[in-house]
Amino acid sequence: MRQESIRLPRDAMWLLQTLHAAGHSAYVVGGGVRDSLLGRQPGDWDICTSARPDQMKMLFADQQLILTGERHGTVGVVLHGKPYEITTYRLDGAYLDHRHPENVRFVSELAADLARRDFTINAMAYAPGEGVIDLYGGRKDLNAGIIRCVGEPSARFAEDALRILRALRFAARLEFTLDEQTAAAALSARDTLQSVSAERIYAELDGLLSVPGAGHVLAQYGQILAGAVPEVGPCIGCTQPGRWHCYDVWNHTAAAVGALDLRGQDTRGARILCWAAFLHDIAKPLCRSVGPDGAAHFKGHNQRGAVVARTILRRLKAPGYLIEGATGLIAIHDAPVPVGDVAILKCLNRYGAIFLRRLCTLKYADLDAHACTPDVAARRQDVEVFEKRMSELARTGCYTMRQLAVNGADLMEAGMPAGPKVGQMLHALLTAVMEGRLSNERNALLAEAERLAHRSE
Ligand code: ATP
Ligand code: MG
């Protein structure tokens, strides 16, 4: 076997050494090995070992331990604030053969542990001195960019349907493709995803959507994904008019997800945008009609899309901010952008600058997933003009009551009785300011308030 060395963090090394010194076998395994061999920074380092949880607890008694997974053989050891999961080799079925010498038994146990792992690229182990243990061709698949089940794919998906989505998520993250048999088995088993908990499906989809390879995976494996989100099915092959589009609804959706430019977005904003792009046209098949000219129309697909997206996101138990953020964008994603300062200020007042910046990002991705026609280019330019002016007005304009140079207390001091009329008056003043009929200066505002109050007496 080729000896290769992987750089382990000092704490992971110490855990391995401590386990080895106590006579146990132990390896780093899974994602840490995979990512290291790819030259990527591993997210976490998991360890598998012949030690039983009781033995681990004794060995690491001086450390902070996390014991929530103990029943499944996992002990978490926290070192320098970072948790490491150490799991006893899991042997599926009766297996232990005590007639063999210890080291053979250890290797067999490791082999059994690797056999239960989902994909060849996730089924490699490493220990300093021993090198990479690769019993299922994980290295070859890593080099070829292939996600392949360990063992018989249909049996592995039948054991755990979530692996279907994990396959897509890893394909998106690593920009890999599914091995043919793995893809075929995932497709046949897609409906079993309905039996997986909403939380787990949501987490996998969320991971899938948020990486650069998402668009490609959505385009390639839409039929598989429809097992998790059945509303995707009718989008596949749903044709659109050539004046605007070069894709069907699903390929357009995939291209829009792939075209999202998430630079400058915080985590929540990025998540909202990924899901909004994924679901923005989800109601198009429901709204499709063919006009007298023979072209397809999708009247009402914005609003209807927001309703369908809300149903899907609720079903998946998505967090509230995501449901509100994504459905809010979907509801107006295709509406023309306002033109002129008055309309833009009113739009800022209604939606806020953060939302409108996200809307522009979604619109760019949506338009970039259209055909390259003059009509589409013109629409994109409208969005650019809007975004530029909107950003300026967001900095310099007055579009909220809080920005008015007077407040409710000022109006009451000037003689206005307390009550709902105060709020109405502030609203009227703000409208006048946004419409450019009044400058946002204290004296001008008070004079106008008095004039309006007299008028309504
Ligand atoms: P990530 O960087 O996303 O954490 P990972 O490979 O570490 O990638 P985890 O979900 O943390 O993925 O799981 C750790 C390891 O456990 C995997 O590499 C794989 O070997 C195994 N594993 C996880 N989930 C499954 C599953 N559903 N079926 C089989 N093996 C699994
Ligand atoms: Mg992991």
GROMACS .gro file of C-alpha atoms and ligand atoms in nm:
model
  489
    1MET     CA    1   0.000   0.000   0.000
    2ARG     CA    2   0.124   0.346  -0.084
    3GLN     CA    3   0.217   0.530   0.231
    4GLU     CA    4   0.079   0.874   0.229
    5SER     CA    5   0.074   1.129   0.496
    6ILE     CA    6  -0.213   1.356   0.580
    7ARG     CA    7  -0.162   1.657   0.800
    8LEU     CA    8  -0.370   1.613   1.109
    9PRO     CA    9  -0.446   1.888   1.358
   10ARG     CA   10  -0.242   1.842   1.675
   11ASP     CA   11  -0.552   1.756   1.879
   12ALA     CA   12  -0.664   1.484   1.637
   13MET     CA   13  -0.312   1.344   1.648
   14TRP     CA   14  -0.317   1.343   2.026
   15LEU     CA   15  -0.649   1.156   2.031
   16LEU     CA   16  -0.510   0.888   1.796
   17GLN     CA   17  -0.190   0.856   1.995
   18THR     CA   18  -0.375   0.829   2.325
   19LEU     CA   19  -0.598   0.555   2.186
   20HIS     CA   20  -0.302   0.372   2.031
   21ALA     CA   21  -0.099   0.397   2.353
   22ALA     CA   22  -0.384   0.229   2.540
   23GLY     CA   23  -0.372  -0.063   2.297
   24HIS     CA   24  -0.666   0.030   2.077
   25SER     CA   25  -0.665   0.078   1.705
   26ALA     CA   26  -0.789   0.414   1.582
   27TYR     CA   27  -0.812   0.603   1.254
   28VAL     CA   28  -0.941   0.932   1.126
   29VAL     CA   29  -1.216   0.848   0.883
   30GLY     CA   30  -1.470   0.990   0.641
   31GLY     CA   31  -1.486   1.356   0.545
   32GLY     CA   32  -1.150   1.451   0.700
   33VAL     CA   33  -0.965   1.198   0.486
   34ARG     CA   34  -1.169   1.280   0.176
   35ASP     CA   35  -1.118   1.654   0.202
   36SER     CA   36  -0.746   1.622   0.283
   37LEU     CA   37  -0.687   1.407  -0.023
   38LEU     CA   38  -0.871   1.667  -0.230
   39GLY     CA   39  -0.650   1.939  -0.088
   40ARG     CA   40  -0.948   2.101   0.081
   41GLN     CA   41  -0.968   2.215   0.440
   42PRO     CA   42  -1.168   1.948   0.629
   43GLY     CA   43  -1.470   2.075   0.822
   44ASP     CA   44  -1.430   1.821   1.099
   45TRP     CA   45  -1.223   1.520   1.192
   46ASP     CA   46  -1.405   1.206   1.292
   47ILE     CA   47  -1.224   0.914   1.448
   48CYS     CA   48  -1.319   0.547   1.455
   49THR     CA   49  -1.165   0.308   1.703
   50SER     CA   50  -1.175  -0.039   1.854
   51ALA     CA   51  -1.219   0.122   2.198
   52ARG     CA   52  -1.565   0.094   2.353
   53PRO     CA   53  -1.736   0.408   2.488
   54ASP     CA   54  -1.659   0.309   2.849
   55GLN     CA   55  -1.292   0.278   2.764
   56MET     CA   56  -1.294   0.614   2.586
   57LYS     CA   57  -1.461   0.780   2.882
   58MET     CA   58  -1.186   0.650   3.110
   59LEU     CA   59  -0.907   0.749   2.873
   60PHE     CA   60  -1.040   1.102   2.821
   61ALA     CA   61  -1.182   1.153   3.170
   62ASP     CA   62  -0.990   1.480   3.208
   63GLN     CA   63  -1.148   1.635   2.901
   64GLN     CA   64  -1.490   1.780   2.844
   65LEU     CA   65  -1.701   1.498   2.699
   66ILE     CA   66  -2.023   1.499   2.497
   67LEU     CA   67  -2.214   1.181   2.565
   68THR     CA   68  -2.535   1.233   2.371
   69GLY     CA   69  -2.428   0.976   2.110
   70GLU     CA   70  -2.297   0.719   2.353
   71ARG     CA   71  -2.574   0.471   2.279
   72HIS     CA   72  -2.455   0.463   1.918
   73GLY     CA   73  -2.094   0.423   2.025
   74THR     CA   74  -1.994   0.787   1.988
   75VAL     CA   75  -1.810   0.989   2.250
   76GLY     CA   76  -1.741   1.354   2.179
   77VAL     CA   77  -1.417   1.492   2.319
   78VAL     CA   78  -1.383   1.870   2.326
   79LEU     CA   79  -1.026   1.994   2.277
   80HIS     CA   80  -0.949   2.365   2.259
   81GLY     CA   81  -1.318   2.433   2.215
   82LYS     CA   82  -1.354   2.198   1.917
   83PRO     CA   83  -1.552   1.876   1.948
   84TYR     CA   84  -1.408   1.554   1.801
   85GLU     CA   85  -1.638   1.257   1.753
   86ILE     CA   86  -1.485   0.922   1.833
   87THR     CA   87  -1.697   0.623   1.741
   88THR     CA   88  -1.647   0.257   1.818
   89TYR     CA   89  -1.624   0.049   1.500
   90ARG     CA   90  -1.975  -0.045   1.420
   91LEU     CA   91  -2.015  -0.403   1.316
   92ASP     CA   92  -2.332  -0.482   1.134
   93GLY     CA   93  -2.444  -0.829   1.242
   94ALA     CA   94  -2.265  -1.090   1.451
   95TYR     CA   95  -1.911  -1.084   1.344
   96LEU     CA   96  -1.639  -1.084   1.608
   97ASP     CA   97  -1.397  -1.368   1.557
   98HIS     CA   98  -1.178  -1.401   1.862
   99ARG     CA   99  -0.968  -1.681   1.720
  100HIS     CA  100  -0.769  -1.435   1.512
  101PRO     CA  101  -0.484  -1.229   1.650
  102GLU     CA  102  -0.573  -0.883   1.769
  103ASN     CA  103  -0.435  -0.681   1.478
  104VAL     CA  104  -0.621  -0.891   1.221
  105ARG     CA  105  -0.935  -0.848   1.422
  106PHE     CA  106  -0.882  -0.473   1.429
  107VAL     CA  107  -0.835  -0.455   1.057
  108SER     CA  108  -1.145  -0.666   1.000
  109GLU     CA  109  -1.338  -0.444   1.235
  110LEU     CA  110  -1.221  -0.137   1.047
  111ALA     CA  111  -1.320  -0.303   0.720
  112ALA     CA  112  -1.668  -0.370   0.856
  113ASP     CA  113  -1.692  -0.014   0.980
  114LEU     CA  114  -1.592   0.122   0.640
  115ALA     CA  115  -1.841  -0.109   0.467
  116ARG     CA  116  -2.134   0.059   0.641
  117ARG     CA  117  -2.034   0.404   0.518
  118ASP     CA  118  -2.231   0.566   0.238
  119PHE     CA  119  -1.992   0.644  -0.049
  120THR     CA  120  -1.650   0.517  -0.149
  121ILE     CA  121  -1.502   0.865  -0.112
  122ASN     CA  122  -1.635   0.876   0.247
  123ALA     CA  123  -1.512   0.527   0.332
  124MET     CA  124  -1.140   0.584   0.365
  125ALA     CA  125  -0.947   0.581   0.692
  126TYR     CA  126  -0.604   0.710   0.783
  127ALA     CA  127  -0.356   0.661   1.062
  128PRO     CA  128  -0.002   0.800   1.069
  129GLY     CA  129   0.240   0.520   0.998
  130GLU     CA  130  -0.024   0.310   0.822
  131GLY     CA  131  -0.127   0.556   0.555
  132VAL     CA  132  -0.463   0.568   0.380
  133ILE     CA  133  -0.678   0.257   0.409
  134ASP     CA  134  -0.891   0.251   0.095
  135LEU     CA  135  -1.080  -0.076   0.060
  136TYR     CA  136  -1.352   0.040  -0.181
  137GLY     CA  137  -1.172   0.242  -0.444
  138GLY     CA  138  -1.245   0.577  -0.281
  139ARG     CA  139  -0.922   0.725  -0.406
  140LYS     CA  140  -0.995   0.628  -0.767
  141ASP     CA  141  -1.344   0.777  -0.743
  142LEU     CA  142  -1.203   1.095  -0.587
  143ASN     CA  143  -0.968   1.134  -0.881
  144ALA     CA  144  -1.244   1.063  -1.132
  145GLY     CA  145  -1.498   1.288  -0.956
  146ILE     CA  146  -1.749   1.013  -0.889
  147ILE     CA  147  -1.998   0.955  -0.609
  148ARG     CA  148  -2.045   0.579  -0.580
  149CYS     CA  149  -2.218   0.381  -0.308
  150VAL     CA  150  -2.014   0.137  -0.105
  151GLY     CA  151  -2.171  -0.195  -0.206
  152GLU     CA  152  -2.499  -0.242  -0.389
  153PRO     CA  153  -2.657   0.103  -0.438
  154SER     CA  154  -3.021  -0.005  -0.420
  155ALA     CA  155  -2.956  -0.195  -0.097
  156ARG     CA  156  -2.774   0.103   0.051
  157PHE     CA  157  -3.056   0.345  -0.039
  158ALA     CA  158  -3.311   0.096   0.095
  159GLU     CA  159  -3.125   0.099   0.431
  160ASP     CA  160  -3.124   0.478   0.449
  161ALA     CA  161  -3.305   0.694   0.194
  162LEU     CA  162  -3.131   1.008   0.316
  163ARG     CA  163  -2.822   0.883   0.133
  164ILE     CA  164  -3.000   0.974  -0.192
  165LEU     CA  165  -2.987   1.341  -0.096
  166ARG     CA  166  -2.641   1.309   0.052
  167ALA     CA  167  -2.524   1.182  -0.286
  168LEU     CA  168  -2.663   1.494  -0.453
  169ARG     CA  169  -2.522   1.721  -0.185
  170PHE     CA  170  -2.171   1.577  -0.219
  171ALA     CA  171  -2.200   1.592  -0.598
  172ALA     CA  172  -2.285   1.962  -0.571
  173ARG     CA  173  -2.023   2.042  -0.311
  174LEU     CA  174  -1.737   1.861  -0.484
  175GLU     CA  175  -1.867   1.918  -0.839
  176PHE     CA  176  -1.875   1.543  -0.893
  177THR     CA  177  -2.120   1.324  -1.083
  178LEU     CA  178  -2.306   1.016  -0.964
  179ASP     CA  179  -2.183   0.681  -1.082
  180GLU     CA  180  -2.435   0.538  -1.329
  181GLN     CA  181  -2.562   0.259  -1.107
  182THR     CA  182  -2.576   0.484  -0.805
  183ALA     CA  183  -2.778   0.740  -1.005
  184ALA     CA  184  -3.015   0.474  -1.138
  185ALA     CA  185  -3.073   0.332  -0.789
  186ALA     CA  186  -3.126   0.682  -0.647
  187LEU     CA  187  -3.388   0.749  -0.914
  188SER     CA  188  -3.575   0.424  -0.849
  189ALA     CA  189  -3.569   0.485  -0.475
  190ARG     CA  190  -3.652   0.857  -0.486
  191ASP     CA  191  -4.005   0.818  -0.347
  192THR     CA  192  -3.869   0.658  -0.031
  193LEU     CA  193  -3.739   1.006   0.057
  194GLN     CA  194  -4.096   1.076   0.169
  195SER     CA  195  -4.027   0.861   0.473
  196VAL     CA  196  -3.727   1.070   0.584
  197SER     CA  197  -3.788   1.337   0.848
  198ALA     CA  198  -3.848   1.690   0.722
  199GLU     CA  199  -3.560   1.827   0.928
  200ARG     CA  200  -3.307   1.596   0.768
  201ILE     CA  201  -3.434   1.662   0.416
  202TYR     CA  202  -3.423   2.034   0.480
  203ALA     CA  203  -3.065   2.016   0.609
  204GLU     CA  204  -2.944   1.820   0.306
  205LEU     CA  205  -3.125   2.043   0.055
  206ASP     CA  206  -2.996   2.350   0.230
  207GLY     CA  207  -2.641   2.217   0.204
  208LEU     CA  208  -2.694   2.127  -0.159
  209LEU     CA  209  -2.835   2.465  -0.261
  210SER     CA  210  -2.566   2.672  -0.094
  211VAL     CA  211  -2.262   2.547  -0.288
  212PRO     CA  212  -2.140   2.656  -0.632
  213GLY     CA  213  -2.211   2.317  -0.795
  214ALA     CA  214  -2.581   2.333  -0.705
  215GLY     CA  215  -2.705   2.453  -1.043
  216HIS     CA  216  -2.538   2.171  -1.227
  217VAL     CA  217  -2.667   1.905  -0.989
  218LEU     CA  218  -3.022   2.041  -1.003
  219ALA     CA  219  -3.015   2.032  -1.383
  220GLN     CA  220  -2.871   1.684  -1.397
  221TYR     CA  221  -3.067   1.517  -1.120
  222GLY     CA  222  -3.401   1.700  -1.109
  223GLN     CA  223  -3.596   1.375  -1.133
  224ILE     CA  224  -3.418   1.239  -0.826
  225LEU     CA  225  -3.473   1.562  -0.636
  226ALA     CA  226  -3.844   1.541  -0.715
  227GLY     CA  227  -3.853   1.257  -0.461
  228ALA     CA  228  -3.782   1.514  -0.189
  229VAL     CA  229  -3.983   1.803  -0.338
  230PRO     CA  230  -4.255   1.655  -0.565
  231GLU     CA  231  -4.354   2.002  -0.696
  232VAL     CA  232  -4.027   1.995  -0.894
  233GLY     CA  233  -4.160   1.713  -1.116
  234PRO     CA  234  -4.400   1.919  -1.334
  235CYS     CA  235  -4.130   2.187  -1.385
  236ILE     CA  236  -3.917   1.935  -1.572
  237GLY     CA  237  -4.001   1.963  -1.941
  238CYS     CA  238  -4.243   2.255  -1.888
  239THR     CA  239  -4.164   2.461  -2.199
  240GLN     CA  240  -4.137   2.840  -2.213
  241PRO     CA  241  -4.161   3.095  -2.496
  242GLY     CA  242  -3.843   3.151  -2.699
  243ARG     CA  243  -3.870   3.529  -2.695
  244TRP     CA  244  -3.740   3.513  -2.342
  245HIS     CA  245  -3.627   3.162  -2.272
  246CYS     CA  246  -3.382   2.900  -2.391
  247TYR     CA  247  -3.467   2.649  -2.115
  248ASP     CA  248  -3.769   2.467  -1.978
  249VAL     CA  249  -3.881   2.579  -1.632
  250TRP     CA  250  -3.660   2.330  -1.449
  251ASN     CA  251  -3.340   2.391  -1.641
  252HIS     CA  252  -3.406   2.761  -1.608
  253THR     CA  253  -3.443   2.717  -1.232
  254ALA     CA  254  -3.118   2.522  -1.214
  255ALA     CA  255  -2.940   2.787  -1.420
  256ALA     CA  256  -3.076   3.063  -1.194
  257VAL     CA  257  -2.950   2.886  -0.882
  258GLY     CA  258  -2.613   2.845  -1.054
  259ALA     CA  259  -2.606   3.211  -1.159
  260LEU     CA  260  -2.666   3.354  -0.810
  261ASP     CA  261  -2.393   3.595  -0.710
  262LEU     CA  262  -2.387   3.573  -0.331
  263ARG     CA  263  -2.090   3.799  -0.271
  264GLY     CA  264  -2.163   4.049   0.002
  265GLN     CA  265  -2.456   3.850   0.144
  266ASP     CA  266  -2.458   3.743   0.505
  267THR     CA  267  -2.541   3.380   0.589
  268ARG     CA  268  -2.913   3.441   0.619
  269GLY     CA  269  -2.931   3.650   0.304
  270ALA     CA  270  -2.743   3.385   0.109
  271ARG     CA  271  -2.973   3.111   0.236
  272ILE     CA  272  -3.285   3.313   0.155
  273LEU     CA  273  -3.157   3.376  -0.198
  274CYS     CA  274  -3.066   3.012  -0.265
  275TRP     CA  275  -3.411   2.891  -0.166
  276ALA     CA  276  -3.584   3.179  -0.346
  277ALA     CA  277  -3.397   3.098  -0.667
  278PHE     CA  278  -3.475   2.727  -0.624
  279LEU     CA  279  -3.848   2.791  -0.579
  280HIS     CA  280  -3.904   3.115  -0.773
  281ASP     CA  281  -4.085   2.953  -1.067
  282ILE     CA  282  -4.226   2.654  -0.883
  283ALA     CA  283  -4.584   2.753  -0.969
  284LYS     CA  284  -4.523   2.805  -1.341
  285PRO     CA  285  -4.662   2.462  -1.436
  286LEU     CA  286  -4.979   2.547  -1.240
  287CYS     CA  287  -5.016   2.886  -1.412
  288ARG     CA  288  -4.925   2.787  -1.767
  289SER     CA  289  -5.165   2.885  -2.043
  290VAL     CA  290  -5.116   2.915  -2.418
  291GLY     CA  291  -5.219   3.245  -2.580
  292PRO     CA  292  -5.377   3.295  -2.924
  293ASP     CA  293  -5.025   3.351  -3.059
  294GLY     CA  294  -4.932   2.999  -2.948
  295ALA     CA  295  -4.686   3.123  -2.685
  296ALA     CA  296  -4.699   3.001  -2.327
  297HIS     CA  297  -4.791   3.249  -2.051
  298PHE     CA  298  -4.757   3.212  -1.677
  299LYS     CA  299  -4.993   3.476  -1.540
  300GLY     CA  300  -4.994   3.498  -1.163
  301HIS     CA  301  -4.696   3.270  -1.113
  302ASN     CA  302  -4.528   3.519  -0.876
  303GLN     CA  303  -4.804   3.520  -0.617
  304ARG     CA  304  -4.895   3.158  -0.665
  305GLY     CA  305  -4.526   3.068  -0.643
  306ALA     CA  306  -4.504   3.239  -0.305
  307VAL     CA  307  -4.798   3.031  -0.182
  308VAL     CA  308  -4.653   2.703  -0.310
  309ALA     CA  309  -4.306   2.791  -0.178
  310ARG     CA  310  -4.453   2.863   0.165
  311THR     CA  311  -4.627   2.524   0.165
  312ILE     CA  312  -4.303   2.349   0.071
  313LEU     CA  313  -4.086   2.538   0.320
  314ARG     CA  314  -4.335   2.482   0.601
  315ARG     CA  315  -4.352   2.115   0.516
  316LEU     CA  316  -3.971   2.102   0.539
  317LYS     CA  317  -3.984   2.286   0.873
  318ALA     CA  318  -3.759   2.563   0.741
  319PRO     CA  319  -3.685   2.848   0.985
  320GLY     CA  320  -3.934   3.133   0.993
  321TYR     CA  321  -3.695   3.401   0.864
  322LEU     CA  322  -3.624   3.186   0.559
  323ILE     CA  323  -3.991   3.124   0.483
  324GLU     CA  324  -4.071   3.496   0.510
  325GLY     CA  325  -3.759   3.610   0.324
  326ALA     CA  326  -3.785   3.366   0.035
  327THR     CA  327  -4.162   3.386  -0.019
  328GLY     CA  328  -4.146   3.767  -0.001
  329LEU     CA  329  -3.895   3.769  -0.287
  330ILE     CA  330  -4.078   3.507  -0.491
  331ALA     CA  331  -4.405   3.702  -0.464
  332ILE     CA  332  -4.262   3.992  -0.667
  333HIS     CA  333  -3.958   3.842  -0.840
  334ASP     CA  334  -4.089   3.902  -1.189
  335ALA     CA  335  -4.264   4.237  -1.137
  336PRO     CA  336  -4.120   4.535  -1.328
  337VAL     CA  337  -3.884   4.748  -1.119
  338PRO     CA  338  -4.008   5.096  -1.025
  339VAL     CA  339  -3.878   5.387  -1.229
  340GLY     CA  340  -3.813   5.738  -1.094
  341ASP     CA  341  -3.725   5.864  -0.747
  342VAL     CA  342  -4.078   5.887  -0.610
  343ALA     CA  343  -4.160   5.528  -0.699
  344ILE     CA  344  -3.822   5.407  -0.574
  345LEU     CA  345  -3.858   5.588  -0.241
  346LYS     CA  346  -4.203   5.437  -0.192
  347CYS     CA  347  -4.061   5.099  -0.276
  348LEU     CA  348  -3.784   5.151  -0.018
  349ASN     CA  349  -4.048   5.251   0.234
  350ARG     CA  350  -4.248   4.937   0.168
  351TYR     CA  351  -3.972   4.677   0.144
  352GLY     CA  352  -3.652   4.821   0.290
  353ALA     CA  353  -3.308   4.837   0.129
  354ILE     CA  354  -3.188   4.490   0.239
  355PHE     CA  355  -3.486   4.321   0.079
  356LEU     CA  356  -3.452   4.523  -0.241
  357ARG     CA  357  -3.083   4.442  -0.275
  358ARG     CA  358  -3.171   4.076  -0.244
  359LEU     CA  359  -3.446   4.120  -0.499
  360CYS     CA  360  -3.197   4.264  -0.747
  361THR     CA  361  -2.959   3.972  -0.686
  362LEU     CA  362  -3.244   3.729  -0.753
  363LYS     CA  363  -3.349   3.919  -1.063
  364TYR     CA  364  -2.997   3.912  -1.207
  365ALA     CA  365  -2.973   3.537  -1.152
  366ASP     CA  366  -3.319   3.489  -1.301
  367LEU     CA  367  -3.241   3.702  -1.607
  368ASP     CA  368  -2.899   3.545  -1.656
  369ALA     CA  369  -3.081   3.213  -1.684
  370HIS     CA  370  -3.292   3.345  -1.975
  371ALA     CA  371  -3.208   3.349  -2.344
  372CYS     CA  372  -2.956   3.611  -2.458
  373THR     CA  373  -3.208   3.833  -2.640
  374PRO     CA  374  -3.236   4.212  -2.663
  375ASP     CA  375  -3.555   4.200  -2.455
  376VAL     CA  376  -3.376   4.020  -2.174
  377ALA     CA  377  -3.076   4.254  -2.195
  378ALA     CA  378  -3.311   4.553  -2.170
  379ARG     CA  379  -3.475   4.410  -1.859
  380ARG     CA  380  -3.140   4.348  -1.700
  381GLN     CA  381  -3.043   4.706  -1.766
  382ASP     CA  382  -3.362   4.827  -1.601
  383VAL     CA  383  -3.265   4.633  -1.289
  384GLU     CA  384  -2.914   4.779  -1.293
  385VAL     CA  385  -3.050   5.134  -1.320
  386PHE     CA  386  -3.295   5.064  -1.041
  387GLU     CA  387  -3.036   4.909  -0.812
  388LYS     CA  388  -2.795   5.196  -0.855
  389ARG     CA  389  -3.051   5.466  -0.781
  390MET     CA  390  -3.213   5.261  -0.504
  391SER     CA  391  -2.876   5.225  -0.330
  392GLU     CA  392  -2.815   5.600  -0.354
  393LEU     CA  393  -3.158   5.686  -0.221
  394ALA     CA  394  -3.119   5.428   0.057
  395ARG     CA  395  -2.821   5.632   0.176
  396THR     CA  396  -2.945   5.982   0.114
  397GLY     CA  397  -3.323   5.977   0.083
  398CYS     CA  398  -3.601   6.007   0.340
  399TYR     CA  399  -3.837   5.711   0.318
  400THR     CA  400  -3.922   5.612   0.673
  401MET     CA  401  -4.107   5.798   0.946
  402ARG     CA  402  -3.801   5.772   1.167
  403GLN     CA  403  -3.606   5.977   0.915
  404LEU     CA  404  -3.859   6.263   0.921
  405ALA     CA  405  -3.728   6.578   1.084
  406VAL     CA  406  -4.031   6.575   1.318
  407ASN     CA  407  -4.183   6.301   1.529
  408GLY     CA  408  -4.511   6.245   1.708
  409ALA     CA  409  -4.398   6.433   2.019
  410ASP     CA  410  -4.313   6.738   1.807
  411LEU     CA  411  -4.661   6.738   1.652
  412MET     CA  412  -4.827   6.711   1.992
  413GLU     CA  413  -4.610   6.987   2.128
  414ALA     CA  414  -4.731   7.199   1.839
  415GLY     CA  415  -5.087   7.143   1.959
  416MET     CA  416  -5.201   6.822   1.798
  417PRO     CA  417  -5.408   6.605   2.032
  418ALA     CA  418  -5.266   6.259   2.108
  419GLY     CA  419  -5.428   5.974   1.919
  420PRO     CA  420  -5.420   5.784   1.592
  421LYS     CA  421  -5.430   6.110   1.396
  422VAL     CA  422  -5.068   6.173   1.494
  423GLY     CA  423  -4.955   5.864   1.307
  424GLN     CA  424  -5.175   5.952   1.011
  425MET     CA  425  -5.027   6.299   1.000
  426LEU     CA  426  -4.670   6.164   1.005
  427HIS     CA  427  -4.765   5.931   0.723
  428ALA     CA  428  -4.908   6.219   0.520
  429LEU     CA  429  -4.593   6.424   0.579
  430LEU     CA  430  -4.369   6.137   0.478
  431THR     CA  431  -4.570   6.082   0.160
  432ALA     CA  432  -4.536   6.452   0.075
  433VAL     CA  433  -4.160   6.434   0.135
  434MET     CA  434  -4.121   6.120  -0.075
  435GLU     CA  435  -4.326   6.277  -0.353
  436GLY     CA  436  -4.098   6.580  -0.349
  437ARG     CA  437  -4.376   6.820  -0.250
  438LEU     CA  438  -4.217   6.906   0.082
  439SER     CA  439  -3.862   6.926   0.210
  440ASN     CA  440  -3.766   6.723   0.514
  441GLU     CA  441  -3.707   7.024   0.740
  442ARG     CA  442  -3.861   7.077   1.078
  443ASN     CA  443  -4.027   7.414   1.012
  444ALA     CA  444  -4.160   7.315   0.673
  445LEU     CA  445  -4.302   6.994   0.816
  446LEU     CA  446  -4.468   7.168   1.112
  447ALA     CA  447  -4.620   7.432   0.885
  448GLU     CA  448  -4.757   7.164   0.653
  449ALA     CA  449  -4.893   6.970   0.951
  450GLU     CA  450  -5.078   7.277   1.068
  451ARG     CA  451  -5.215   7.345   0.722
  452LEU     CA  452  -5.338   6.985   0.686
  453ALA     CA  453  -5.487   6.987   1.037
  454HIS     CA  454  -5.687   7.305   0.961
  455ARG     CA  455  -5.800   7.165   0.632
  456SER     CA  456  -5.943   6.854   0.794
  457GLU     CA  457  -6.127   7.049   1.070
  458ATP     P1  458  -1.923   1.698   0.591
  458ATP     O1  459  -1.804   1.777   0.551
  458ATP     O2  460  -2.048   1.735   0.518
  458ATP     O3  461  -1.943   1.689   0.740
  458ATP     P2  462  -1.868   1.421   0.614
  458ATP     O4  463  -1.819   1.319   0.518
  458ATP     O5  464  -1.788   1.447   0.736
  458ATP     O6  465  -1.892   1.552   0.534
  458ATP     P3  466  -2.084   1.358   0.792
  458ATP     O7  467  -2.230   1.370   0.770
  458ATP     O8  468  -2.020   1.443   0.895
  458ATP     O9  469  -2.015   1.377   0.650
  458ATP    O10  470  -2.056   1.205   0.825
  458ATP     C1  471  -1.927   1.156   0.859
  458ATP     C2  472  -1.906   1.022   0.792
  458ATP    O11  473  -2.002   0.928   0.840
  458ATP     C3  474  -1.922   1.023   0.640
  458ATP    O12  475  -1.803   1.058   0.576
  458ATP     C4  476  -1.962   0.880   0.614
  458ATP    O13  477  -1.850   0.796   0.614
  458ATP     C5  478  -2.046   0.844   0.735
  458ATP     N1  479  -2.191   0.869   0.716
  458ATP     C6  480  -2.259   0.980   0.751
  458ATP     N2  481  -2.390   0.967   0.723
  458ATP     C7  482  -2.404   0.845   0.669
  458ATP     C8  483  -2.517   0.772   0.620
  458ATP     N3  484  -2.639   0.825   0.619
  458ATP     N4  485  -2.494   0.647   0.575
  458ATP     C9  486  -2.371   0.592   0.575
  458ATP     N5  487  -2.262   0.657   0.619
  458ATP    C10  488  -2.277   0.781   0.667
  459MG      MG  489  -1.858   1.569   0.895
   0.00000   0.00000   0.00000
